[in-house]
């Protein structure tokens, strides 16, 4: 069988929310896809939807059911994505979750999983992808899904926000290292977005949070456009842009206090 002439993207956390919409956006721009998450039924349903939506010349979609928080998860996904000499032209590190918690009242296992998924898996996949992409030499992209929480320390989301701060800093530095090469690194920082995130994180947003909420499709569209333009940082939505700007210029104590007020203490 002849190799597909299309570029190919790996999207993690594609079974729901922003990841599923990033997959739809990439398919509409002619990318073949490797979709990864734990819930295989969701991935298979999305793969069918995308093949139907891209007829008469459907993009190729492969599904990999994998838990990226376990030690061999990222390597397993990468082996599947590059099997039989398959080339990857975009990695979207989107899988992640939050936990709205009182730090000392929460089991260590929760934070361990959060750090392994949001930080370790993202870093290992980026390492695997950049080596692979520098090796094949064709135009290639890494899109990291961070959060506006990565720009502001957030009480009761302390560990989650710090993982996203890592994603922002790591991506900015790596993007600089890779400038002038065939690989660009883009960091997408969404604010509150309508997905399964708040159910998983067990957070109830207040009035202001709900007012600023975006649908996941425009967030995905802005992220993919920024990635394809090789932009280093993308923040979707006016309110989110303003939040990131204020966090840069306001005194740190005020940023910490405002973020805490906005998210509220868990009951
Ligand atoms: N929604 C927001 O308000 C918001 C705001 C800022 C940033 N973000 C970030 O956006 C990204 C996407 O989140 P979302 O809002 O779309 O939430 P979501 O609807 O809960 O999607 C999270 C995705 O991550 C996958 N995932 C979770 N744990 C995994 C694991 N151990 N291994 C593999 N995949 C795993 C989930 O799939 P399975 O459960 O099937 O594994 C799902 O596809 C996250 O990084 C999140 O931190 C979200």
mmCIF file of C-alpha atoms and ligand atoms in Angstrom:
data_model
loop_
_atom_site.group_PDB
_atom_site.id
_atom_site.type_symbol
_atom_site.label_atom_id
_atom_site.label_comp_id
_atom_site.label_asym_id
_atom_site.label_seq_id
_atom_site.Cartn_x
_atom_site.Cartn_y
_atom_site.Cartn_z
ATOM 1 C CA UNK A 1 0.000 0.000 0.000
ATOM 2 C CA UNK A 2 1.373 3.460 -0.912
ATOM 3 C CA UNK A 3 2.179 5.782 1.996
ATOM 4 C CA UNK A 4 -0.340 8.599 2.508
ATOM 5 C CA UNK A 5 0.842 11.913 1.020
ATOM 6 C CA UNK A 6 -0.718 13.785 3.939
ATOM 7 C CA UNK A 7 1.070 15.050 7.061
ATOM 8 C CA UNK A 8 0.334 13.048 10.204
ATOM 9 C CA UNK A 9 -0.494 14.241 13.731
ATOM 10 C CA UNK A 10 -0.560 12.511 17.119
ATOM 11 C CA UNK A 11 -3.216 13.986 19.454
ATOM 12 C CA UNK A 12 -3.316 12.949 23.111
ATOM 13 C CA UNK A 13 -6.504 13.267 25.159
ATOM 14 C CA UNK A 14 -8.547 12.998 21.956
ATOM 15 C CA UNK A 15 -11.493 11.166 23.550
ATOM 16 C CA UNK A 16 -13.131 14.379 24.723
ATOM 17 C CA UNK A 17 -13.150 18.181 24.902
ATOM 18 C CA UNK A 18 -10.336 20.275 23.455
ATOM 19 C CA UNK A 19 -8.368 17.230 22.192
ATOM 20 C CA UNK A 20 -11.319 15.870 20.194
ATOM 21 C CA UNK A 21 -11.853 19.306 18.625
ATOM 22 C CA UNK A 22 -8.146 19.692 17.829
ATOM 23 C CA UNK A 23 -8.373 16.322 16.030
ATOM 24 C CA UNK A 24 -11.414 17.561 14.032
ATOM 25 C CA UNK A 25 -9.562 20.798 13.151
ATOM 26 C CA UNK A 26 -6.434 18.959 12.020
ATOM 27 C CA UNK A 27 -8.471 16.517 9.918
ATOM 28 C CA UNK A 28 -10.261 19.414 8.221
ATOM 29 C CA UNK A 29 -6.805 20.742 7.285
ATOM 30 C CA UNK A 30 -5.787 17.400 5.754
ATOM 31 C CA UNK A 31 -3.797 15.717 8.543
ATOM 32 C CA UNK A 32 -3.905 11.951 9.052
ATOM 33 C CA UNK A 33 -4.339 11.235 12.747
ATOM 34 C CA UNK A 34 -3.206 9.033 15.600
ATOM 35 C CA UNK A 35 -5.700 9.531 18.447
ATOM 36 C CA UNK A 36 -4.726 8.584 22.007
ATOM 37 C CA UNK A 37 -6.585 8.367 25.330
ATOM 38 C CA UNK A 38 -7.757 5.625 27.706
ATOM 39 C CA UNK A 39 -11.398 5.343 26.495
ATOM 40 C CA UNK A 40 -11.151 3.377 23.278
ATOM 41 C CA UNK A 41 -14.905 3.473 22.495
ATOM 42 C CA UNK A 42 -14.773 7.282 22.389
ATOM 43 C CA UNK A 43 -11.704 7.247 20.140
ATOM 44 C CA UNK A 44 -13.296 4.787 17.716
ATOM 45 C CA UNK A 45 -16.489 6.875 17.512
ATOM 46 C CA UNK A 46 -14.458 10.032 16.802
ATOM 47 C CA UNK A 47 -12.394 8.206 14.178
ATOM 48 C CA UNK A 48 -15.609 7.168 12.342
ATOM 49 C CA UNK A 49 -16.992 10.703 12.576
ATOM 50 C CA UNK A 50 -13.780 12.187 11.143
ATOM 51 C CA UNK A 51 -13.545 9.647 8.295
ATOM 52 C CA UNK A 52 -17.158 10.425 7.335
ATOM 53 C CA UNK A 53 -16.614 14.165 7.564
ATOM 54 C CA UNK A 54 -13.589 14.030 5.231
ATOM 55 C CA UNK A 55 -15.134 11.896 2.436
ATOM 56 C CA UNK A 56 -14.655 11.344 -0.487
ATOM 57 C CA UNK A 57 -10.927 11.254 0.346
ATOM 58 C CA UNK A 58 -11.042 10.345 4.058
ATOM 59 C CA UNK A 59 -8.026 11.025 6.245
ATOM 60 C CA UNK A 60 -6.432 7.985 7.887
ATOM 61 C CA UNK A 61 -7.205 7.693 11.596
ATOM 62 C CA UNK A 62 -5.575 5.253 14.004
ATOM 63 C CA UNK A 63 -6.669 4.886 17.636
ATOM 64 C CA UNK A 64 -4.342 3.997 20.497
ATOM 65 C CA UNK A 65 -5.938 3.226 23.868
ATOM 66 C CA UNK A 66 -3.218 4.059 26.372
ATOM 67 C CA UNK A 67 -2.825 5.349 29.910
ATOM 68 C CA UNK A 68 -0.160 8.035 29.572
ATOM 69 C CA UNK A 69 0.280 8.374 33.338
ATOM 70 C CA UNK A 70 1.938 4.946 33.654
ATOM 71 C CA UNK A 71 5.723 4.768 33.128
ATOM 72 C CA UNK A 72 5.695 3.033 29.730
ATOM 73 C CA UNK A 73 2.578 4.865 28.403
ATOM 74 C CA UNK A 74 4.324 7.579 26.343
ATOM 75 C CA UNK A 75 6.847 5.141 24.776
ATOM 76 C CA UNK A 76 4.050 2.683 23.931
ATOM 77 C CA UNK A 77 2.102 5.422 22.134
ATOM 78 C CA UNK A 78 5.183 6.608 20.268
ATOM 79 C CA UNK A 79 6.092 3.070 19.133
ATOM 80 C CA UNK A 80 2.570 2.630 17.755
ATOM 81 C CA UNK A 81 2.615 6.041 16.039
ATOM 82 C CA UNK A 82 5.941 5.401 14.293
ATOM 83 C CA UNK A 83 5.518 1.665 13.553
ATOM 84 C CA UNK A 84 6.481 0.548 10.033
ATOM 85 C CA UNK A 85 8.440 3.780 9.461
ATOM 86 C CA UNK A 86 5.409 6.067 9.953
ATOM 87 C CA UNK A 87 6.376 9.745 10.053
ATOM 88 C CA UNK A 88 4.828 12.203 12.501
ATOM 89 C CA UNK A 89 4.589 15.904 11.584
ATOM 90 C CA UNK A 90 2.645 17.195 14.597
ATOM 91 C CA UNK A 91 2.444 16.212 18.246
ATOM 92 C CA UNK A 92 -0.416 17.681 20.271
ATOM 93 C CA UNK A 93 0.227 17.178 23.998
ATOM 94 C CA UNK A 94 -3.300 17.812 25.208
ATOM 95 C CA UNK A 95 -4.071 14.980 27.701
ATOM 96 C CA UNK A 96 -4.255 16.419 31.183
ATOM 97 C CA UNK A 97 -6.505 16.903 34.162
ATOM 98 C CA UNK A 98 -6.931 19.210 37.130
ATOM 99 C CA UNK A 99 -7.756 18.672 40.797
ATOM 100 C CA UNK A 100 -9.541 21.302 42.880
ATOM 101 C CA UNK A 101 -8.286 20.222 46.291
ATOM 102 C CA UNK A 102 -7.142 21.137 49.756
ATOM 103 C CA UNK A 103 -3.486 20.099 49.499
ATOM 104 C CA UNK A 104 -2.977 18.146 52.731
ATOM 105 C CA UNK A 105 -6.437 16.540 52.621
ATOM 106 C CA UNK A 106 -5.765 14.896 49.261
ATOM 107 C CA UNK A 107 -4.218 11.448 48.705
ATOM 108 C CA UNK A 108 -0.689 11.467 47.285
ATOM 109 C CA UNK A 109 -1.822 9.091 44.503
ATOM 110 C CA UNK A 110 -3.886 11.929 42.979
ATOM 111 C CA UNK A 111 -0.926 14.332 42.778
ATOM 112 C CA UNK A 112 1.379 11.554 41.616
ATOM 113 C CA UNK A 113 -0.963 10.805 38.681
ATOM 114 C CA UNK A 114 -1.320 14.512 37.911
ATOM 115 C CA UNK A 115 2.451 15.056 37.800
ATOM 116 C CA UNK A 116 3.024 11.896 35.744
ATOM 117 C CA UNK A 117 0.430 12.895 33.133
ATOM 118 C CA UNK A 118 0.670 16.704 32.967
ATOM 119 C CA UNK A 119 4.478 16.891 33.278
ATOM 120 C CA UNK A 120 6.272 13.582 32.779
ATOM 121 C CA UNK A 121 4.252 12.180 29.860
ATOM 122 C CA UNK A 122 4.212 15.559 28.093
ATOM 123 C CA UNK A 123 7.985 15.933 28.442
ATOM 124 C CA UNK A 124 8.777 12.373 27.333
ATOM 125 C CA UNK A 125 6.474 12.595 24.307
ATOM 126 C CA UNK A 126 8.009 15.946 23.361
ATOM 127 C CA UNK A 127 11.507 14.404 23.595
ATOM 128 C CA UNK A 128 10.494 11.419 21.459
ATOM 129 C CA UNK A 129 8.768 13.667 18.919
ATOM 130 C CA UNK A 130 11.490 16.303 18.565
ATOM 131 C CA UNK A 131 14.207 13.662 18.009
ATOM 132 C CA UNK A 132 11.997 11.980 15.401
ATOM 133 C CA UNK A 133 11.059 15.274 13.688
ATOM 134 C CA UNK A 134 14.629 16.623 13.613
ATOM 135 C CA UNK A 135 15.573 13.264 12.107
ATOM 136 C CA UNK A 136 13.091 13.333 9.199
ATOM 137 C CA UNK A 137 13.712 17.046 8.534
ATOM 138 C CA UNK A 138 10.226 17.877 7.162
ATOM 139 C CA UNK A 139 8.176 20.811 8.557
ATOM 140 C CA UNK A 140 6.884 19.712 11.948
ATOM 141 C CA UNK A 141 5.035 21.093 14.980
ATOM 142 C CA UNK A 142 4.587 20.531 18.713
ATOM 143 C CA UNK A 143 1.433 21.975 20.290
ATOM 144 C CA UNK A 144 1.418 21.948 24.099
ATOM 145 C CA UNK A 145 -1.903 22.509 25.850
ATOM 146 C CA UNK A 146 -1.184 24.511 29.023
ATOM 147 C CA UNK A 147 -3.700 26.823 30.746
ATOM 148 C CA UNK A 148 -4.050 30.426 31.887
ATOM 149 C CA UNK A 149 -3.476 28.755 35.281
ATOM 150 C CA UNK A 150 0.106 28.295 34.076
ATOM 151 C CA UNK A 151 0.518 32.077 34.212
ATOM 152 C CA UNK A 152 -0.874 32.549 37.728
ATOM 153 C CA UNK A 153 -0.302 30.533 40.925
ATOM 154 C CA UNK A 154 -3.785 29.289 41.861
ATOM 155 C CA UNK A 155 -4.675 28.285 45.413
ATOM 156 C CA UNK A 156 -6.628 24.996 45.647
ATOM 157 C CA UNK A 157 -5.414 24.264 42.158
ATOM 158 C CA UNK A 158 -1.838 24.655 43.400
ATOM 159 C CA UNK A 159 -0.333 21.472 41.938
ATOM 160 C CA UNK A 160 -2.342 21.615 38.691
ATOM 161 C CA UNK A 161 -1.473 25.289 38.035
ATOM 162 C CA UNK A 162 2.199 24.552 38.748
ATOM 163 C CA UNK A 163 2.173 21.691 36.207
ATOM 164 C CA UNK A 164 0.846 24.144 33.614
ATOM 165 C CA UNK A 165 3.463 26.724 34.588
ATOM 166 C CA UNK A 166 6.038 24.016 33.824
ATOM 167 C CA UNK A 167 4.403 23.453 30.416
ATOM 168 C CA UNK A 168 4.548 27.202 29.591
ATOM 169 C CA UNK A 169 8.206 27.625 30.628
ATOM 170 C CA UNK A 170 9.413 24.351 29.104
ATOM 171 C CA UNK A 171 7.686 25.155 25.804
ATOM 172 C CA UNK A 172 9.029 28.727 25.601
ATOM 173 C CA UNK A 173 12.597 27.579 26.248
ATOM 174 C CA UNK A 174 12.417 24.616 23.863
ATOM 175 C CA UNK A 175 10.819 26.815 21.191
ATOM 176 C CA UNK A 176 13.817 29.124 21.459
ATOM 177 C CA UNK A 177 16.277 26.189 21.244
ATOM 178 C CA UNK A 178 14.560 24.976 18.083
ATOM 179 C CA UNK A 179 14.252 28.299 16.261
ATOM 180 C CA UNK A 180 15.572 28.132 12.716
ATOM 181 C CA UNK A 181 14.962 24.353 12.559
ATOM 182 C CA UNK A 182 12.124 22.420 10.915
ATOM 183 C CA UNK A 183 10.294 22.090 14.283
ATOM 184 C CA UNK A 184 8.279 24.805 16.063
ATOM 185 C CA UNK A 185 6.784 24.626 19.548
ATOM 186 C CA UNK A 186 3.496 26.385 20.367
ATOM 187 C CA UNK A 187 2.008 26.732 23.829
ATOM 188 C CA UNK A 188 -1.789 27.092 23.976
ATOM 189 C CA UNK A 189 -3.192 28.530 27.214
ATOM 190 C CA UNK A 190 -6.980 28.132 27.360
ATOM 191 C CA UNK A 191 -9.082 29.568 30.165
ATOM 192 C CA UNK A 192 -12.323 27.980 31.383
ATOM 193 C CA UNK A 193 -13.635 25.857 28.501
ATOM 194 C CA UNK A 194 -16.807 23.753 28.279
ATOM 195 C CA UNK A 195 -15.475 20.150 28.443
ATOM 196 C CA UNK A 196 -15.392 17.307 30.989
ATOM 197 C CA UNK A 197 -12.536 19.121 32.776
ATOM 198 C CA UNK A 198 -14.612 20.653 35.585
ATOM 199 C CA UNK A 199 -16.341 17.320 36.355
ATOM 200 C CA UNK A 200 -12.969 15.562 36.567
ATOM 201 C CA UNK A 201 -11.432 18.411 38.621
ATOM 202 C CA UNK A 202 -14.595 18.649 40.765
ATOM 203 C CA UNK A 203 -14.786 22.404 40.520
ATOM 204 C CA UNK A 204 -17.839 24.643 40.404
ATOM 205 C CA UNK A 205 -17.024 27.888 38.621
ATOM 206 C CA UNK A 206 -18.392 31.141 40.037
ATOM 207 C CA UNK A 207 -20.311 33.766 38.055
ATOM 208 C CA UNK A 208 -17.221 35.446 36.538
ATOM 209 C CA UNK A 209 -15.657 32.095 35.590
ATOM 210 C CA UNK A 210 -18.846 30.958 33.862
ATOM 211 C CA UNK A 211 -19.163 34.276 32.035
ATOM 212 C CA UNK A 212 -15.691 33.890 30.507
ATOM 213 C CA UNK A 213 -16.194 30.242 29.470
ATOM 214 C CA UNK A 214 -15.448 29.328 25.850
ATOM 215 C CA UNK A 215 -16.650 26.407 23.745
ATOM 216 C CA UNK A 216 -13.887 23.908 22.956
ATOM 217 C CA UNK A 217 -14.084 24.192 19.135
ATOM 218 C CA UNK A 218 -12.922 27.851 18.948
ATOM 219 C CA UNK A 219 -10.192 27.094 21.487
ATOM 220 C CA UNK A 220 -9.014 24.211 19.292
ATOM 221 C CA UNK A 221 -9.216 26.324 16.115
ATOM 222 C CA UNK A 222 -7.113 29.131 17.611
ATOM 223 C CA UNK A 223 -4.581 26.567 18.868
ATOM 224 C CA UNK A 224 -4.231 24.781 15.525
ATOM 225 C CA UNK A 225 -3.971 28.066 13.608
ATOM 226 C CA UNK A 226 -1.257 29.270 15.983
ATOM 227 C CA UNK A 227 0.584 25.962 15.677
ATOM 228 C CA UNK A 228 0.532 26.021 11.875
ATOM 229 C CA UNK A 229 1.731 29.655 11.924
ATOM 230 C CA UNK A 230 4.643 28.587 14.169
ATOM 231 C CA UNK A 231 3.585 30.950 16.978
ATOM 232 C CA UNK A 232 5.256 30.431 20.366
ATOM 233 C CA UNK A 233 2.286 31.372 22.577
ATOM 234 C CA UNK A 234 -1.445 31.379 21.929
ATOM 235 C CA UNK A 235 -4.144 32.516 24.351
ATOM 236 C CA UNK A 236 -7.712 32.128 23.026
ATOM 237 C CA UNK A 237 -10.373 34.706 23.928
ATOM 238 C CA UNK A 238 -10.236 38.347 25.061
ATOM 239 C CA UNK A 239 -10.849 37.700 28.781
ATOM 240 C CA UNK A 240 -8.117 35.037 28.891
ATOM 241 C CA UNK A 241 -5.663 37.339 27.095
ATOM 242 C CA UNK A 242 -6.443 40.048 29.636
ATOM 243 C CA UNK A 243 -5.928 37.615 32.553
ATOM 244 C CA UNK A 244 -2.503 36.578 31.207
ATOM 245 C CA UNK A 245 -1.501 40.209 30.624
ATOM 246 C CA UNK A 246 -2.562 41.274 34.134
ATOM 247 C CA UNK A 247 -0.682 38.332 35.671
ATOM 248 C CA UNK A 248 2.494 39.646 33.992
ATOM 249 C CA UNK A 249 2.193 43.178 35.354
ATOM 250 C CA UNK A 250 0.315 43.044 38.672
ATOM 251 C CA UNK A 251 2.210 42.364 41.926
ATOM 252 C CA UNK A 252 2.464 38.620 42.575
ATOM 253 C CA UNK A 253 0.549 38.746 45.902
ATOM 254 C CA UNK A 254 -2.400 40.342 44.084
ATOM 255 C CA UNK A 255 -2.316 37.746 41.291
ATOM 256 C CA UNK A 256 -2.315 34.909 43.861
ATOM 257 C CA UNK A 257 -5.178 36.499 45.805
ATOM 258 C CA UNK A 258 -7.324 37.177 42.714
ATOM 259 C CA UNK A 259 -6.837 33.660 41.295
ATOM 260 C CA UNK A 260 -7.783 32.149 44.674
ATOM 261 C CA UNK A 261 -10.932 34.313 44.842
ATOM 262 C CA UNK A 262 -11.928 33.309 41.335
ATOM 263 C CA UNK A 263 -11.560 29.552 41.860
ATOM 264 C CA UNK A 264 -12.807 29.446 45.482
ATOM 265 C CA UNK A 265 -12.033 26.943 48.232
ATOM 266 C CA UNK A 266 -13.352 23.378 47.744
ATOM 267 C CA UNK A 267 -16.235 22.518 50.093
HETATM 268 N N1 LIG B 1 -11.509 22.820 30.106
HETATM 269 C C1 LIG B 1 -10.840 23.789 30.716
HETATM 270 O O1 LIG B 1 -11.446 24.646 31.397
HETATM 271 C C2 LIG B 1 -9.334 23.879 30.535
HETATM 272 C C3 LIG B 1 -8.715 25.095 30.827
HETATM 273 C C4 LIG B 1 -7.344 25.204 30.670
HETATM 274 C C5 LIG B 1 -6.608 24.125 30.224
HETATM 275 N N2 LIG B 1 -7.225 22.940 29.949
HETATM 276 C C6 LIG B 1 -6.396 21.815 29.514
HETATM 277 O O2 LIG B 1 -6.891 21.310 28.304
HETATM 278 C C7 LIG B 1 -6.493 19.942 28.155
HETATM 279 C C8 LIG B 1 -7.702 19.138 27.689
HETATM 280 O O3 LIG B 1 -8.668 19.125 28.708
HETATM 281 P P1 LIG B 1 -10.232 19.236 28.422
HETATM 282 O O4 LIG B 1 -10.688 20.522 28.972
HETATM 283 O O5 LIG B 1 -10.537 18.903 27.020
HETATM 284 O O6 LIG B 1 -10.751 18.120 29.445
HETATM 285 P P2 LIG B 1 -11.421 16.683 29.204
HETATM 286 O O7 LIG B 1 -12.648 16.848 28.402
HETATM 287 O O8 LIG B 1 -11.528 16.081 30.568
HETATM 288 O O9 LIG B 1 -10.311 15.910 28.340
HETATM 289 C C9 LIG B 1 -9.143 15.374 28.918
HETATM 290 C C10 LIG B 1 -8.561 14.350 27.978
HETATM 291 O O10 LIG B 1 -7.360 13.812 28.559
HETATM 292 C C11 LIG B 1 -7.438 12.383 28.512
HETATM 293 N N3 LIG B 1 -6.718 11.765 29.616
HETATM 294 C C12 LIG B 1 -6.914 11.985 30.953
HETATM 295 N N4 LIG B 1 -6.105 11.186 31.669
HETATM 296 C C13 LIG B 1 -5.389 10.439 30.770
HETATM 297 C C14 LIG B 1 -4.404 9.426 30.890
HETATM 298 N N5 LIG B 1 -3.986 8.999 32.097
HETATM 299 N N6 LIG B 1 -3.893 8.876 29.766
HETATM 300 C C15 LIG B 1 -4.316 9.280 28.536
HETATM 301 N N7 LIG B 1 -5.239 10.252 28.368
HETATM 302 C C16 LIG B 1 -5.774 10.814 29.465
HETATM 303 C C17 LIG B 1 -8.936 12.081 28.610
HETATM 304 O O11 LIG B 1 -9.227 10.816 28.005
HETATM 305 P P3 LIG B 1 -9.532 9.448 28.784
HETATM 306 O O12 LIG B 1 -10.285 9.797 30.041
HETATM 307 O O13 LIG B 1 -10.333 8.681 27.785
HETATM 308 O O14 LIG B 1 -8.190 8.847 29.038
HETATM 309 C C18 LIG B 1 -9.511 13.192 27.729
HETATM 310 O O15 LIG B 1 -9.471 12.826 26.387
HETATM 311 C C19 LIG B 1 -5.929 19.512 29.498
HETATM 312 O O16 LIG B 1 -4.518 19.490 29.439
HETATM 313 C C20 LIG B 1 -6.401 20.608 30.436
HETATM 314 O O17 LIG B 1 -5.537 20.786 31.544
HETATM 315 C C21 LIG B 1 -8.574 22.797 30.092
#
